Amino acid sequence: MSSRVCGRVLQRLHTPGSAPAAAPPGSWSRISSPSCRLRAGPRSEPPSRGLAVTGRGPMNVFNREMKKRQKNWAATLQDGHQYDYLRDEVGSRVADRVYDIARTFPLALDIGGGKSHIAEHLNKDVVERLFLTDVSEKTLEQSRRTEIPTTCVLADEEFLPFKENTFDLVVSSLSLHWINDLPGALKQVREGSCTIQTLTLYELRCSLQLAETEREGGFSPHVSPYTAVTDLGNLLGQAGFNMLTVDIDEVQVQYPGIIEVMTDLQGMGESNCAWNRRSLLHRDSVLAAAAIYKEMYGDEDGSVPATFEILYMIGWKPHESQSRPAKRGSATASFGDLSKISQPTGADKSQRR
Protein backbone atom coordinates (compact mmCIF):
# COMPACT_ATOMS: atom_id res chain seq x y z
CA MET A 1 0.00 0.00 0.00
CA SER A 2 1.52 3.33 -1.06
CA SER A 3 1.59 6.52 1.01
CA ARG A 4 -1.15 8.02 -1.18
CA VAL A 5 -3.46 5.07 -0.56
CA CYS A 6 -2.72 5.14 3.17
CA GLY A 7 -3.50 8.86 3.18
CA ARG A 8 -6.90 8.25 1.59
CA VAL A 9 -7.62 5.54 4.15
CA LEU A 10 -6.73 7.81 7.04
CA GLN A 11 -8.90 10.63 5.68
CA ARG A 12 -11.90 8.29 5.80
CA LEU A 13 -11.26 7.53 9.47
CA HIS A 14 -14.21 8.78 11.49
CA THR A 15 -15.04 8.79 15.16
CA PRO A 16 -17.57 6.04 15.96
CA GLY A 17 -20.72 7.53 17.39
CA SER A 18 -22.80 4.50 18.08
CA ALA A 19 -22.29 1.00 19.34
CA PRO A 20 -21.50 -1.55 16.65
CA ALA A 21 -24.08 -4.04 15.52
CA ALA A 22 -24.16 -7.67 16.53
CA ALA A 23 -21.72 -10.09 14.99
CA PRO A 24 -22.92 -12.29 12.14
CA PRO A 25 -23.94 -15.88 12.96
CA GLY A 26 -21.16 -18.45 13.03
CA SER A 27 -18.56 -16.12 14.60
CA TRP A 28 -17.83 -14.82 18.05
CA SER A 29 -18.09 -11.23 19.15
CA ARG A 30 -16.15 -9.34 21.80
CA ILE A 31 -18.22 -6.18 21.26
CA SER A 32 -19.52 -6.02 24.80
CA SER A 33 -18.42 -2.44 25.50
CA PRO A 34 -18.25 0.25 22.78
CA SER A 35 -15.41 2.10 24.51
CA CYS A 36 -12.52 -0.05 25.65
CA ARG A 37 -9.02 1.09 26.50
CA LEU A 38 -5.71 -0.72 26.63
CA ARG A 39 -4.79 -1.77 30.13
CA ALA A 40 -1.38 -0.90 31.45
CA GLY A 41 0.25 -4.30 31.27
CA PRO A 42 3.61 -5.36 32.61
CA ARG A 43 6.36 -2.94 31.69
CA SER A 44 8.70 -4.16 29.03
CA GLU A 45 12.34 -4.19 30.02
CA PRO A 46 14.85 -3.24 27.36
CA PRO A 47 16.07 -6.38 25.67
CA SER A 48 19.48 -7.44 26.87
CA ARG A 49 20.16 -9.44 23.75
CA GLY A 50 18.82 -9.76 20.25
CA LEU A 51 18.26 -12.59 17.85
CA ALA A 52 21.37 -14.70 18.06
CA VAL A 53 22.42 -18.25 17.51
CA THR A 54 25.06 -19.59 19.84
CA GLY A 55 27.10 -22.12 17.92
CA ARG A 56 24.70 -24.67 16.56
CA GLY A 57 22.16 -24.20 19.31
CA PRO A 58 18.58 -23.01 18.89
CA MET A 59 17.80 -19.40 17.99
CA ASN A 60 16.91 -17.32 21.03
CA VAL A 61 13.84 -15.42 19.82
CA PHE A 62 11.63 -15.02 22.89
CA ASN A 63 12.23 -13.61 26.35
CA ARG A 64 10.82 -16.43 28.44
CA GLU A 65 11.00 -14.40 31.66
CA MET A 66 8.88 -11.67 30.05
CA LYS A 67 6.32 -14.25 28.92
CA LYS A 68 6.11 -15.52 32.49
CA ARG A 69 5.45 -11.98 33.74
CA GLN A 70 2.80 -11.38 31.08
CA LYS A 71 0.92 -14.54 32.01
CA ASN A 72 1.18 -13.81 35.74
CA TRP A 73 -0.17 -10.30 35.16
CA ALA A 74 -3.05 -11.60 33.03
CA ALA A 75 -3.93 -14.16 35.72
CA THR A 76 -4.33 -11.40 38.34
CA LEU A 77 -7.00 -9.50 36.39
CA GLN A 78 -10.33 -9.38 38.18
CA ASP A 79 -12.18 -9.88 34.90
CA GLY A 80 -9.60 -12.29 33.52
CA HIS A 81 -12.21 -14.98 32.87
CA GLN A 82 -13.67 -12.97 29.99
CA TYR A 83 -10.43 -13.43 28.04
CA ASP A 84 -10.54 -17.24 28.24
CA TYR A 85 -12.93 -17.67 25.30
CA LEU A 86 -10.23 -18.54 22.76
CA ARG A 87 -8.36 -20.97 25.02
CA ASP A 88 -11.63 -22.66 26.00
CA GLU A 89 -12.65 -23.08 22.37
CA VAL A 90 -9.29 -24.42 21.22
CA GLY A 91 -9.11 -26.65 24.29
CA SER A 92 -12.44 -28.24 23.34
CA ARG A 93 -11.18 -28.86 19.80
CA VAL A 94 -8.04 -30.53 21.12
CA ALA A 95 -10.23 -32.71 23.34
CA ASP A 96 -12.28 -33.72 20.29
CA ARG A 97 -9.11 -34.95 18.62
CA VAL A 98 -8.22 -36.95 21.72
CA TYR A 99 -11.67 -38.56 21.68
CA ASP A 100 -11.03 -39.69 18.11
CA ILE A 101 -8.34 -42.03 19.46
CA ALA A 102 -10.13 -45.20 20.57
CA ARG A 103 -8.11 -45.96 23.68
CA THR A 104 -7.63 -44.96 27.32
CA PHE A 105 -4.50 -43.12 28.44
CA PRO A 106 -3.47 -44.00 32.02
CA LEU A 107 -1.24 -40.93 32.44
CA ALA A 108 -1.32 -37.71 30.38
CA LEU A 109 0.61 -34.46 30.36
CA ASP A 110 -0.80 -31.04 29.48
CA ILE A 111 2.02 -28.59 28.67
CA GLY A 112 1.16 -24.95 29.36
CA GLY A 113 -2.33 -26.05 30.35
CA GLY A 114 -3.05 -22.96 32.41
CA LYS A 115 -6.57 -23.16 33.79
CA SER A 116 -7.29 -26.73 32.55
CA HIS A 117 -8.74 -25.57 29.24
CA ILE A 118 -8.32 -29.08 27.76
CA ALA A 119 -8.94 -31.23 30.84
CA GLU A 120 -12.38 -29.76 31.49
CA HIS A 121 -13.53 -31.27 28.18
CA LEU A 122 -12.16 -34.77 28.92
CA ASN A 123 -13.31 -37.53 31.24
CA LYS A 124 -11.86 -40.51 33.10
CA ASP A 125 -12.77 -42.90 30.31
CA VAL A 126 -10.14 -41.24 28.13
CA VAL A 127 -7.54 -39.94 30.62
CA GLU A 128 -7.21 -41.57 34.03
CA ARG A 129 -4.61 -39.20 35.53
CA LEU A 130 -3.23 -35.84 34.38
CA PHE A 131 -0.16 -33.71 35.04
CA LEU A 132 -0.72 -30.02 34.31
CA THR A 133 2.30 -27.76 33.80
CA ASP A 134 2.63 -24.02 33.25
CA VAL A 135 5.36 -21.41 33.55
CA SER A 136 2.97 -19.07 35.40
CA GLU A 137 2.34 -19.77 39.07
CA LYS A 138 -0.64 -17.38 39.18
CA THR A 139 -2.28 -19.22 36.31
CA LEU A 140 -1.85 -22.62 37.95
CA GLU A 141 -3.52 -21.28 41.10
CA GLN A 142 -6.66 -20.67 39.02
CA SER A 143 -6.76 -24.13 37.39
CA ARG A 144 -10.29 -25.49 37.26
CA ARG A 145 -11.32 -28.69 38.96
CA THR A 146 -12.27 -31.58 36.71
CA GLU A 147 -13.26 -35.20 37.21
CA ILE A 148 -9.74 -36.26 36.23
CA PRO A 149 -7.23 -36.44 39.14
CA THR A 150 -4.79 -33.64 38.29
CA THR A 151 -1.35 -32.70 39.61
CA CYS A 152 -0.17 -29.14 38.90
CA VAL A 153 3.55 -28.62 38.28
CA LEU A 154 5.28 -25.24 37.87
CA ALA A 155 7.67 -25.84 34.96
CA ASP A 156 9.03 -24.16 31.86
CA GLU A 157 7.92 -25.76 28.61
CA GLU A 158 11.52 -25.76 27.39
CA PHE A 159 12.80 -27.70 30.43
CA LEU A 160 10.28 -30.30 31.56
CA PRO A 161 11.20 -32.13 34.81
CA PHE A 162 9.99 -35.57 33.72
CA LYS A 163 11.80 -38.76 32.77
CA GLU A 164 11.49 -40.39 29.40
CA ASN A 165 8.53 -42.72 28.77
CA THR A 166 6.59 -41.31 31.71
CA PHE A 167 3.39 -40.35 29.89
CA ASP A 168 1.06 -42.09 27.46
CA LEU A 169 -0.39 -38.87 26.06
CA VAL A 170 1.03 -35.35 25.74
CA VAL A 171 -1.14 -32.40 24.72
CA SER A 172 -0.59 -28.67 24.57
CA SER A 173 -2.87 -25.82 23.60
CA LEU A 174 -1.73 -22.30 22.63
CA SER A 175 1.55 -22.54 24.50
CA LEU A 176 4.38 -23.97 22.40
CA HIS A 177 4.39 -21.08 19.92
CA TRP A 178 6.38 -19.11 22.53
CA ILE A 179 9.16 -21.68 22.78
CA ASN A 180 12.64 -20.91 21.42
CA ASP A 181 13.72 -24.51 20.84
CA LEU A 182 10.59 -26.13 19.42
CA PRO A 183 12.41 -29.20 17.99
CA GLY A 184 14.03 -29.78 21.39
CA ALA A 185 10.68 -29.43 23.15
CA LEU A 186 9.10 -31.97 20.80
CA LYS A 187 11.87 -34.46 21.55
CA GLN A 188 11.15 -34.06 25.27
CA VAL A 189 7.48 -34.95 24.82
CA ARG A 190 8.01 -37.87 22.44
CA GLU A 191 5.92 -40.21 24.56
CA GLY A 192 2.64 -41.24 22.99
CA SER A 193 0.38 -38.93 21.03
CA CYS A 194 1.24 -35.26 20.80
CA THR A 195 -1.15 -32.47 19.81
CA ILE A 196 0.07 -28.86 19.74
CA GLN A 197 -0.86 -25.61 18.05
CA THR A 198 0.43 -22.28 16.91
CA LEU A 199 -1.61 -19.28 15.77
CA THR A 200 -1.41 -16.29 13.44
CA LEU A 201 -3.16 -12.91 13.28
CA TYR A 202 -2.61 -11.81 9.71
CA GLU A 203 -5.05 -8.86 9.82
CA LEU A 204 -3.33 -7.31 12.84
CA ARG A 205 0.10 -8.09 11.47
CA CYS A 206 -0.53 -6.51 8.06
CA SER A 207 -2.26 -3.43 9.49
CA LEU A 208 0.58 -2.62 11.87
CA GLN A 209 3.24 -3.18 9.22
CA LEU A 210 1.52 -0.98 6.65
CA ALA A 211 0.82 1.77 9.21
CA GLU A 212 4.40 1.92 10.51
CA THR A 213 5.80 1.81 7.00
CA GLU A 214 3.69 4.82 6.01
CA ARG A 215 4.17 6.80 9.23
CA GLU A 216 7.73 5.91 10.26
CA GLY A 217 9.36 4.66 7.06
CA GLY A 218 9.72 1.08 8.28
CA PHE A 219 8.12 -1.45 10.59
CA SER A 220 9.14 -3.47 13.62
CA PRO A 221 7.74 -6.81 14.83
CA HIS A 222 4.70 -6.39 17.07
CA VAL A 223 3.27 -9.85 16.42
CA SER A 224 5.48 -12.82 17.23
CA PRO A 225 6.92 -14.96 14.41
CA TYR A 226 5.13 -18.20 13.70
CA THR A 227 5.91 -21.60 12.25
CA ALA A 228 4.85 -22.24 8.66
CA VAL A 229 2.53 -25.19 8.14
CA THR A 230 4.97 -26.66 5.62
CA ASP A 231 7.58 -27.00 8.36
CA LEU A 232 5.42 -28.70 10.98
CA GLY A 233 5.64 -32.18 9.50
CA ASN A 234 9.43 -31.87 9.24
CA LEU A 235 9.64 -30.80 12.89
CA LEU A 236 7.66 -33.81 14.05
CA GLY A 237 9.66 -36.15 11.85
CA GLN A 238 12.97 -34.80 13.15
CA ALA A 239 11.73 -35.24 16.71
CA GLY A 240 11.16 -38.95 16.03
CA PHE A 241 7.37 -39.10 15.67
CA ASN A 242 5.55 -41.49 13.33
CA MET A 243 2.07 -41.49 11.76
CA LEU A 244 2.03 -37.71 11.45
CA THR A 245 -1.10 -35.63 10.98
CA VAL A 246 -1.13 -31.86 10.40
CA ASP A 247 -4.29 -29.84 9.87
CA ILE A 248 -5.37 -26.20 10.03
CA ASP A 249 -8.39 -24.66 11.72
CA GLU A 250 -9.55 -21.06 11.94
CA VAL A 251 -11.38 -19.22 14.70
CA GLN A 252 -12.62 -15.77 13.72
CA VAL A 253 -13.66 -13.27 16.40
CA GLN A 254 -15.38 -9.91 15.76
CA TYR A 255 -14.08 -6.83 17.60
CA PRO A 256 -15.04 -3.13 17.58
CA GLY A 257 -11.53 -2.18 16.47
CA ILE A 258 -7.82 -2.80 16.67
CA ILE A 259 -7.57 -1.45 20.24
CA GLU A 260 -9.93 -4.14 21.47
CA VAL A 261 -7.94 -6.80 19.64
CA MET A 262 -4.74 -5.78 21.41
CA THR A 263 -6.56 -5.42 24.74
CA ASP A 264 -7.80 -8.99 24.59
CA LEU A 265 -4.37 -10.28 23.58
CA GLN A 266 -2.99 -8.62 26.70
CA GLY A 267 -5.74 -10.19 28.81
CA MET A 268 -4.88 -13.61 27.38
CA GLY A 269 -1.21 -13.16 28.22
CA GLU A 270 -0.44 -13.32 24.48
CA SER A 271 1.46 -10.05 24.10
CA ASN A 272 4.66 -10.15 22.09
CA CYS A 273 7.73 -11.19 24.09
CA ALA A 274 10.36 -11.30 21.34
CA TRP A 275 13.74 -9.89 22.27
CA ASN A 276 13.67 -7.45 19.34
CA ARG A 277 10.20 -6.09 20.12
CA ARG A 278 9.58 -2.36 20.54
CA SER A 279 8.26 -1.29 23.93
CA LEU A 280 6.45 1.72 22.42
CA LEU A 281 3.89 1.98 19.65
CA HIS A 282 3.45 5.57 18.50
CA ARG A 283 -0.01 7.12 18.63
CA ASP A 284 0.04 8.10 14.97
CA SER A 285 0.92 4.55 13.98
CA VAL A 286 -1.93 3.17 16.10
CA LEU A 287 -4.45 5.52 14.49
CA ALA A 288 -3.15 4.66 11.04
CA ALA A 289 -3.29 0.93 11.80
CA ALA A 290 -6.87 1.28 13.06
CA ALA A 291 -7.92 3.01 9.84
CA ILE A 292 -6.14 0.47 7.63
CA TYR A 293 -7.61 -2.42 9.63
CA LYS A 294 -11.17 -1.17 9.12
CA GLU A 295 -10.62 -0.26 5.48
CA MET A 296 -9.04 -3.56 4.46
CA TYR A 297 -10.86 -6.04 6.71
CA GLY A 298 -13.81 -4.21 8.30
CA ASP A 299 -17.39 -5.47 8.03
CA GLU A 300 -20.47 -3.48 7.13
CA ASP A 301 -21.55 -3.23 10.79
CA GLY A 302 -18.32 -1.42 11.70
CA SER A 303 -16.62 -4.35 13.41
CA VAL A 304 -13.32 -5.90 12.39
CA PRO A 305 -12.41 -9.61 12.33
CA ALA A 306 -9.38 -11.18 13.96
CA THR A 307 -8.53 -14.57 12.51
CA PHE A 308 -6.73 -17.02 14.77
CA GLU A 309 -5.26 -19.70 12.52
CA ILE A 310 -4.74 -22.80 14.63
CA LEU A 311 -2.26 -25.39 13.41
CA TYR A 312 -2.71 -28.87 14.88
CA MET A 313 0.02 -31.50 14.87
CA ILE A 314 -0.43 -35.12 15.93
CA GLY A 315 2.36 -37.66 16.10
CA TRP A 316 3.03 -41.05 17.66
CA LYS A 317 6.14 -42.44 19.25
CA PRO A 318 7.51 -45.37 17.19
CA HIS A 319 6.30 -48.81 18.35
CA GLU A 320 6.60 -52.31 16.96
CA SER A 321 2.82 -52.65 16.73
CA GLN A 322 2.59 -49.81 14.19
CA SER A 323 2.32 -50.62 10.51
CA ARG A 324 5.55 -50.25 8.58
CA PRO A 325 6.34 -50.08 4.87
CA ALA A 326 7.52 -53.34 3.30
CA LYS A 327 11.19 -53.76 2.51
CA ARG A 328 12.35 -52.72 -0.89
CA GLY A 329 12.30 -55.63 -3.34
CA SER A 330 9.81 -57.72 -1.33
CA ALA A 331 6.92 -57.22 -3.79
CA THR A 332 5.38 -60.37 -5.28
CA ALA A 333 3.59 -58.68 -8.17
CA SER A 334 4.71 -56.31 -10.90
CA PHE A 335 2.95 -53.16 -11.98
CA GLY A 336 3.16 -54.52 -15.52
CA ASP A 337 0.83 -57.36 -14.53
CA LEU A 338 -1.94 -55.09 -13.22
CA SER A 339 -3.61 -54.90 -16.64
CA LYS A 340 -3.82 -58.72 -16.78
CA ILE A 341 -5.46 -58.92 -13.38
CA SER A 342 -8.46 -56.91 -14.54
CA GLN A 343 -8.92 -58.97 -17.73
CA PRO A 344 -11.30 -61.99 -17.50
CA THR A 345 -9.82 -65.44 -18.03
CA GLY A 346 -11.15 -68.07 -20.47
CA ALA A 347 -13.05 -69.88 -17.72
CA ASP A 348 -14.75 -66.65 -16.66
CA LYS A 349 -15.85 -66.02 -20.26
CA SER A 350 -17.40 -69.49 -20.59
CA GLN A 351 -19.31 -69.11 -17.31
CA ARG A 352 -20.77 -65.81 -18.45
CA ARG A 353 -22.05 -67.48 -21.63
Coordinates of C-alpha atoms in Angstrom, one line a residue:
M1 CA 0.0 0.0 0.0
S2 CA 1.5 3.3 -1.1
S3 CA 1.6 6.5 1.0
R4 CA -1.1 8.0 -1.2
V5 CA -3.5 5.1 -0.6
C6 CA -2.7 5.1 3.2
G7 CA -3.5 8.9 3.2
R8 CA -6.9 8.3 1.6
V9 CA -7.6 5.5 4.1
L10 CA -6.7 7.8 7.0
Q11 CA -8.9 10.6 5.7
R12 CA -11.9 8.3 5.8
L13 CA -11.3 7.5 9.5
H14 CA -14.2 8.8 11.5
T15 CA -15.0 8.8 15.2
P16 CA -17.6 6.0 16.0
G17 CA -20.7 7.5 17.4
S18 CA -22.8 4.5 18.1
A19 CA -22.3 1.0 19.3
P20 CA -21.5 -1.6 16.6
A21 CA -24.1 -4.0 15.5
A22 CA -24.2 -7.7 16.5
A23 CA -21.7 -10.1 15.0
P24 CA -22.9 -12.3 12.1
P25 CA -23.9 -15.9 13.0
G26 CA -21.2 -18.4 13.0
S27 CA -18.6 -16.1 14.6
W28 CA -17.8 -14.8 18.0
S29 CA -18.1 -11.2 19.2
R30 CA -16.2 -9.3 21.8
I31 CA -18.2 -6.2 21.3
S32 CA -19.5 -6.0 24.8
S33 CA -18.4 -2.4 25.5
P34 CA -18.3 0.2 22.8
S35 CA -15.4 2.1 24.5
C36 CA -12.5 -0.1 25.6
R37 CA -9.0 1.1 26.5
L38 CA -5.7 -0.7 26.6
R39 CA -4.8 -1.8 30.1
A40 CA -1.4 -0.9 31.5
G41 CA 0.2 -4.3 31.3
P42 CA 3.6 -5.4 32.6
R43 CA 6.4 -2.9 31.7
S44 CA 8.7 -4.2 29.0
E45 CA 12.3 -4.2 30.0
P46 CA 14.8 -3.2 27.4
P47 CA 16.1 -6.4 25.7
S48 CA 19.5 -7.4 26.9
R49 CA 20.2 -9.4 23.7
G50 CA 18.8 -9.8 20.3
L51 CA 18.3 -12.6 17.8
A52 CA 21.4 -14.7 18.1
V53 CA 22.4 -18.3 17.5
T54 CA 25.1 -19.6 19.8
G55 CA 27.1 -22.1 17.9
R56 CA 24.7 -24.7 16.6
G57 CA 22.2 -24.2 19.3
P58 CA 18.6 -23.0 18.9
M59 CA 17.8 -19.4 18.0
N60 CA 16.9 -17.3 21.0
V61 CA 13.8 -15.4 19.8
F62 CA 11.6 -15.0 22.9
N63 CA 12.2 -13.6 26.3
R64 CA 10.8 -16.4 28.4
E65 CA 11.0 -14.4 31.7
M66 CA 8.9 -11.7 30.1
K67 CA 6.3 -14.2 28.9
K68 CA 6.1 -15.5 32.5
R69 CA 5.5 -12.0 33.7
Q70 CA 2.8 -11.4 31.1
K71 CA 0.9 -14.5 32.0
N72 CA 1.2 -13.8 35.7
W73 CA -0.2 -10.3 35.2
A74 CA -3.1 -11.6 33.0
A75 CA -3.9 -14.2 35.7
T76 CA -4.3 -11.4 38.3
L77 CA -7.0 -9.5 36.4
Q78 CA -10.3 -9.4 38.2
D79 CA -12.2 -9.9 34.9
G80 CA -9.6 -12.3 33.5
H81 CA -12.2 -15.0 32.9
Q82 CA -13.7 -13.0 30.0
Y83 CA -10.4 -13.4 28.0
D84 CA -10.5 -17.2 28.2
Y85 CA -12.9 -17.7 25.3
L86 CA -10.2 -18.5 22.8
R87 CA -8.4 -21.0 25.0
D88 CA -11.6 -22.7 26.0
E89 CA -12.7 -23.1 22.4
V90 CA -9.3 -24.4 21.2
G91 CA -9.1 -26.7 24.3
S92 CA -12.4 -28.2 23.3
R93 CA -11.2 -28.9 19.8
V94 CA -8.0 -30.5 21.1
A95 CA -10.2 -32.7 23.3
D96 CA -12.3 -33.7 20.3
R97 CA -9.1 -35.0 18.6
V98 CA -8.2 -37.0 21.7
Y99 CA -11.7 -38.6 21.7
D100 CA -11.0 -39.7 18.1
I101 CA -8.3 -42.0 19.5
A102 CA -10.1 -45.2 20.6
R103 CA -8.1 -46.0 23.7
T104 CA -7.6 -45.0 27.3
F105 CA -4.5 -43.1 28.4
P106 CA -3.5 -44.0 32.0
L107 CA -1.2 -40.9 32.4
A108 CA -1.3 -37.7 30.4
L109 CA 0.6 -34.5 30.4
D110 CA -0.8 -31.0 29.5
I111 CA 2.0 -28.6 28.7
G112 CA 1.2 -25.0 29.4
G113 CA -2.3 -26.1 30.4
G114 CA -3.0 -23.0 32.4
K115 CA -6.6 -23.2 33.8
S116 CA -7.3 -26.7 32.6
H117 CA -8.7 -25.6 29.2
I118 CA -8.3 -29.1 27.8
A119 CA -8.9 -31.2 30.8
E120 CA -12.4 -29.8 31.5
H121 CA -13.5 -31.3 28.2
L122 CA -12.2 -34.8 28.9
N123 CA -13.3 -37.5 31.2
K124 CA -11.9 -40.5 33.1
D125 CA -12.8 -42.9 30.3
V126 CA -10.1 -41.2 28.1
V127 CA -7.5 -39.9 30.6
E128 CA -7.2 -41.6 34.0
R129 CA -4.6 -39.2 35.5
L130 CA -3.2 -35.8 34.4
F131 CA -0.2 -33.7 35.0
L132 CA -0.7 -30.0 34.3
T133 CA 2.3 -27.8 33.8
D134 CA 2.6 -24.0 33.2
V135 CA 5.4 -21.4 33.5
S136 CA 3.0 -19.1 35.4
E137 CA 2.3 -19.8 39.1
K138 CA -0.6 -17.4 39.2
T139 CA -2.3 -19.2 36.3
L140 CA -1.8 -22.6 37.9
E141 CA -3.5 -21.3 41.1
Q142 CA -6.7 -20.7 39.0
S143 CA -6.8 -24.1 37.4
R144 CA -10.3 -25.5 37.3
R145 CA -11.3 -28.7 39.0
T146 CA -12.3 -31.6 36.7
E147 CA -13.3 -35.2 37.2
I148 CA -9.7 -36.3 36.2
P149 CA -7.2 -36.4 39.1
T150 CA -4.8 -33.6 38.3
T151 CA -1.4 -32.7 39.6
C152 CA -0.2 -29.1 38.9
V153 CA 3.6 -28.6 38.3
L154 CA 5.3 -25.2 37.9
A155 CA 7.7 -25.8 35.0
D156 CA 9.0 -24.2 31.9
E157 CA 7.9 -25.8 28.6
E158 CA 11.5 -25.8 27.4
F159 CA 12.8 -27.7 30.4
L160 CA 10.3 -30.3 31.6
P161 CA 11.2 -32.1 34.8
F162 CA 10.0 -35.6 33.7
K163 CA 11.8 -38.8 32.8
E164 CA 11.5 -40.4 29.4
N165 CA 8.5 -42.7 28.8
T166 CA 6.6 -41.3 31.7
F167 CA 3.4 -40.3 29.9
D168 CA 1.1 -42.1 27.5
L169 CA -0.4 -38.9 26.1
V170 CA 1.0 -35.3 25.7
V171 CA -1.1 -32.4 24.7
S172 CA -0.6 -28.7 24.6
S173 CA -2.9 -25.8 23.6
L174 CA -1.7 -22.3 22.6
S175 CA 1.6 -22.5 24.5
L176 CA 4.4 -24.0 22.4
H177 CA 4.4 -21.1 19.9
W178 CA 6.4 -19.1 22.5
I179 CA 9.2 -21.7 22.8
N180 CA 12.6 -20.9 21.4
D181 CA 13.7 -24.5 20.8
L182 CA 10.6 -26.1 19.4
P183 CA 12.4 -29.2 18.0
G184 CA 14.0 -29.8 21.4
A185 CA 10.7 -29.4 23.2
L186 CA 9.1 -32.0 20.8
K187 CA 11.9 -34.5 21.5
Q188 CA 11.2 -34.1 25.3
V189 CA 7.5 -35.0 24.8
R190 CA 8.0 -37.9 22.4
E191 CA 5.9 -40.2 24.6
G192 CA 2.6 -41.2 23.0
S193 CA 0.4 -38.9 21.0
C194 CA 1.2 -35.3 20.8
T195 CA -1.2 -32.5 19.8
I196 CA 0.1 -28.9 19.7
Q197 CA -0.9 -25.6 18.0
T198 CA 0.4 -22.3 16.9
L199 CA -1.6 -19.3 15.8
T200 CA -1.4 -16.3 13.4
L201 CA -3.2 -12.9 13.3
Y202 CA -2.6 -11.8 9.7
E203 CA -5.1 -8.9 9.8
L204 CA -3.3 -7.3 12.8
R205 CA 0.1 -8.1 11.5
C206 CA -0.5 -6.5 8.1
S207 CA -2.3 -3.4 9.5
L208 CA 0.6 -2.6 11.9
Q209 CA 3.2 -3.2 9.2
L210 CA 1.5 -1.0 6.7
A211 CA 0.8 1.8 9.2
E212 CA 4.4 1.9 10.5
T213 CA 5.8 1.8 7.0
E214 CA 3.7 4.8 6.0
R215 CA 4.2 6.8 9.2
E216 CA 7.7 5.9 10.3
G217 CA 9.4 4.7 7.1
G218 CA 9.7 1.1 8.3
F219 CA 8.1 -1.5 10.6
S220 CA 9.1 -3.5 13.6
P221 CA 7.7 -6.8 14.8
H222 CA 4.7 -6.4 17.1
V223 CA 3.3 -9.9 16.4
S224 CA 5.5 -12.8 17.2
P225 CA 6.9 -15.0 14.4
Y226 CA 5.1 -18.2 13.7
T227 CA 5.9 -21.6 12.2
A228 CA 4.8 -22.2 8.7
V229 CA 2.5 -25.2 8.1
T230 CA 5.0 -26.7 5.6
D231 CA 7.6 -27.0 8.4
L232 CA 5.4 -28.7 11.0
G233 CA 5.6 -32.2 9.5
N234 CA 9.4 -31.9 9.2
L235 CA 9.6 -30.8 12.9
L236 CA 7.7 -33.8 14.1
G237 CA 9.7 -36.1 11.9
Q238 CA 13.0 -34.8 13.1
A239 CA 11.7 -35.2 16.7
G240 CA 11.2 -38.9 16.0
F241 CA 7.4 -39.1 15.7
N242 CA 5.5 -41.5 13.3
M243 CA 2.1 -41.5 11.8
L244 CA 2.0 -37.7 11.4
T245 CA -1.1 -35.6 11.0
V246 CA -1.1 -31.9 10.4
D247 CA -4.3 -29.8 9.9
I248 CA -5.4 -26.2 10.0
D249 CA -8.4 -24.7 11.7
E250 CA -9.6 -21.1 11.9
V251 CA -11.4 -19.2 14.7
Q252 CA -12.6 -15.8 13.7
V253 CA -13.7 -13.3 16.4
Q254 CA -15.4 -9.9 15.8
Y255 CA -14.1 -6.8 17.6
P256 CA -15.0 -3.1 17.6
G257 CA -11.5 -2.2 16.5
I258 CA -7.8 -2.8 16.7
I259 CA -7.6 -1.5 20.2
E260 CA -9.9 -4.1 21.5
V261 CA -7.9 -6.8 19.6
M262 CA -4.7 -5.8 21.4
T263 CA -6.6 -5.4 24.7
D264 CA -7.8 -9.0 24.6
L265 CA -4.4 -10.3 23.6
Q266 CA -3.0 -8.6 26.7
G267 CA -5.7 -10.2 28.8
M268 CA -4.9 -13.6 27.4
G269 CA -1.2 -13.2 28.2
E270 CA -0.4 -13.3 24.5
S271 CA 1.5 -10.1 24.1
N272 CA 4.7 -10.2 22.1
C273 CA 7.7 -11.2 24.1
A274 CA 10.4 -11.3 21.3
W275 CA 13.7 -9.9 22.3
N276 CA 13.7 -7.4 19.3
R277 CA 10.2 -6.1 20.1
R278 CA 9.6 -2.4 20.5
S279 CA 8.3 -1.3 23.9
L280 CA 6.5 1.7 22.4
L281 CA 3.9 2.0 19.7
H282 CA 3.5 5.6 18.5
R283 CA 0.0 7.1 18.6
D284 CA 0.0 8.1 15.0
S285 CA 0.9 4.5 14.0
V286 CA -1.9 3.2 16.1
L287 CA -4.5 5.5 14.5
A288 CA -3.1 4.7 11.0
A289 CA -3.3 0.9 11.8
A290 CA -6.9 1.3 13.1
A291 CA -7.9 3.0 9.8
I292 CA -6.1 0.5 7.6
Y293 CA -7.6 -2.4 9.6
K294 CA -11.2 -1.2 9.1
E295 CA -10.6 -0.3 5.5
M296 CA -9.0 -3.6 4.5
Y297 CA -10.9 -6.0 6.7
G298 CA -13.8 -4.2 8.3
D299 CA -17.4 -5.5 8.0
E300 CA -20.5 -3.5 7.1
D301 CA -21.5 -3.2 10.8
G302 CA -18.3 -1.4 11.7
S303 CA -16.6 -4.3 13.4
V304 CA -13.3 -5.9 12.4
P305 CA -12.4 -9.6 12.3
A306 CA -9.4 -11.2 14.0
T307 CA -8.5 -14.6 12.5
F308 CA -6.7 -17.0 14.8
E309 CA -5.3 -19.7 12.5
I310 CA -4.7 -22.8 14.6
L311 CA -2.3 -25.4 13.4
Y312 CA -2.7 -28.9 14.9
M313 CA 0.0 -31.5 14.9
I314 CA -0.4 -35.1 15.9
G315 CA 2.4 -37.7 16.1
W316 CA 3.0 -41.1 17.7
K317 CA 6.1 -42.4 19.3
P318 CA 7.5 -45.4 17.2
H319 CA 6.3 -48.8 18.3
E320 CA 6.6 -52.3 17.0
S321 CA 2.8 -52.6 16.7
Q322 CA 2.6 -49.8 14.2
S323 CA 2.3 -50.6 10.5
R324 CA 5.6 -50.2 8.6
P325 CA 6.3 -50.1 4.9
A326 CA 7.5 -53.3 3.3
K327 CA 11.2 -53.8 2.5
R328 CA 12.4 -52.7 -0.9
G329 CA 12.3 -55.6 -3.3
S330 CA 9.8 -57.7 -1.3
A331 CA 6.9 -57.2 -3.8
T332 CA 5.4 -60.4 -5.3
A333 CA 3.6 -58.7 -8.2
S334 CA 4.7 -56.3 -10.9
F335 CA 2.9 -53.2 -12.0
G336 CA 3.2 -54.5 -15.5
D337 CA 0.8 -57.4 -14.5
L338 CA -1.9 -55.1 -13.2
S339 CA -3.6 -54.9 -16.6
K340 CA -3.8 -58.7 -16.8
I341 CA -5.5 -58.9 -13.4
S342 CA -8.5 -56.9 -14.5
Q343 CA -8.9 -59.0 -17.7
P344 CA -11.3 -62.0 -17.5
T345 CA -9.8 -65.4 -18.0
G346 CA -11.1 -68.1 -20.5
A347 CA -13.0 -69.9 -17.7
D348 CA -14.7 -66.6 -16.7
K349 CA -15.9 -66.0 -20.3
S350 CA -17.4 -69.5 -20.6
Q351 CA -19.3 -69.1 -17.3
R352 CA -20.8 -65.8 -18.5
R353 CA -22.0 -67.5 -21.6

